[in-house]
């Protein structure tokens, strides 16, 4: 082997030079990254919203007592039966809408309202629908279904009444150490893989309370959002988590998930 | 005594390590760039950065990884890129150790596909990447005499 190949590597350029090159790469990346973010459809704001401000706080009692206000999608035309139970796909007529619309004769009910801007010559007596201005969209607009923060007392009430499914979003090992009695274990990172086995038989309109380790833990929020995305309409997030639950003197259990 | 960089065979090994590391950084970067919001959540889950810096970090870091990956692959500024790779891997290991010490159950935020949770397996993997980055920095081909 030639001496040249044995000395094939020069002494490395100075550390300072490498640092300068690294700084150049970082600055270049920052400029490109911020520019790309500015034009990206998935643009991220520079300042992150605190976790406690990502969802609304709501009284579970009010939400469960008046589901049409914030939890159930309102679709007046789709109701199949007045006796149909409320659910995600069912319809609940908004009270405000009933006040706005006058009684409609039975024979005219199936007719569709014609646009006022295009009257036909044959129209002699307009129907009540044609006289009435269209109902404000706010009365029939679909309410946004979202996960909501809930307070410890409200969560405890749901717990006492056995109305809700409590979901522990922490790792199953932590669940085994301690959890809210009756809670199911679903580590938020495993949501997609385990959703069917855990929530396959849970009605979409059954209240669900998610929790994890503390108010900075995002797992409960992530799990709550994922449940809403899967069609669950009454999802509550107990942001205080298990420490808050214990601190309030509420009961806990131990043991692995069945 | 022979040292690592003094034979052509080992030079090839260094090149291979540089390419592998480049690919790793590219894959990590592309997943994060595709979904910056999810990556920001992963960063926030470590609870190491103040809230005001999380999104900025999540916006810039994937592009730094992308530039490092490209530089390692094409050889331009490869020593500087390797130095950055060393620093980044050291930061990742520190963050993972911190998460383990605080018993945080979080995803590592490393790759979009085959996402793993923070644990000792992740530490070992990052240590391998760190060793590769050190080798690339110390014996970078970019310093070979023409």
PDB file of C-alpha atoms in Angstrom, chain B residues 24 36 53 64 88 101 118 134 136 143 146:
ATOM      1  CA  UNK B  24     -32.252   7.525   8.371  1.00  0.00           C
ATOM      2  CA  UNK B  36     -45.994  18.943  11.349  1.00  0.00           C
ATOM      3  CA  UNK B  53     -40.964  27.109  21.332  1.00  0.00           C
ATOM      4  CA  UNK B  64     -32.533  20.445   9.648  1.00  0.00           C
ATOM      5  CA  UNK B  88     -28.964  15.791  17.213  1.00  0.00           C
ATOM      6  CA  UNK B 101     -36.675   8.892  34.084  1.00  0.00           C
ATOM      7  CA  UNK B 118     -39.720   5.798  24.275  1.00  0.00           C
ATOM      8  CA  UNK B 134     -19.143  10.043  15.179  1.00  0.00           C
ATOM      9  CA  UNK B 136     -18.736   9.897   9.789  1.00  0.00           C
ATOM     10  CA  UNK B 143     -11.325  15.033   3.797  1.00  0.00           C
ATOM     11  CA  UNK B 146      -7.537  14.149  -4.163  1.00  0.00           C
TER      12      UNK B 146
END
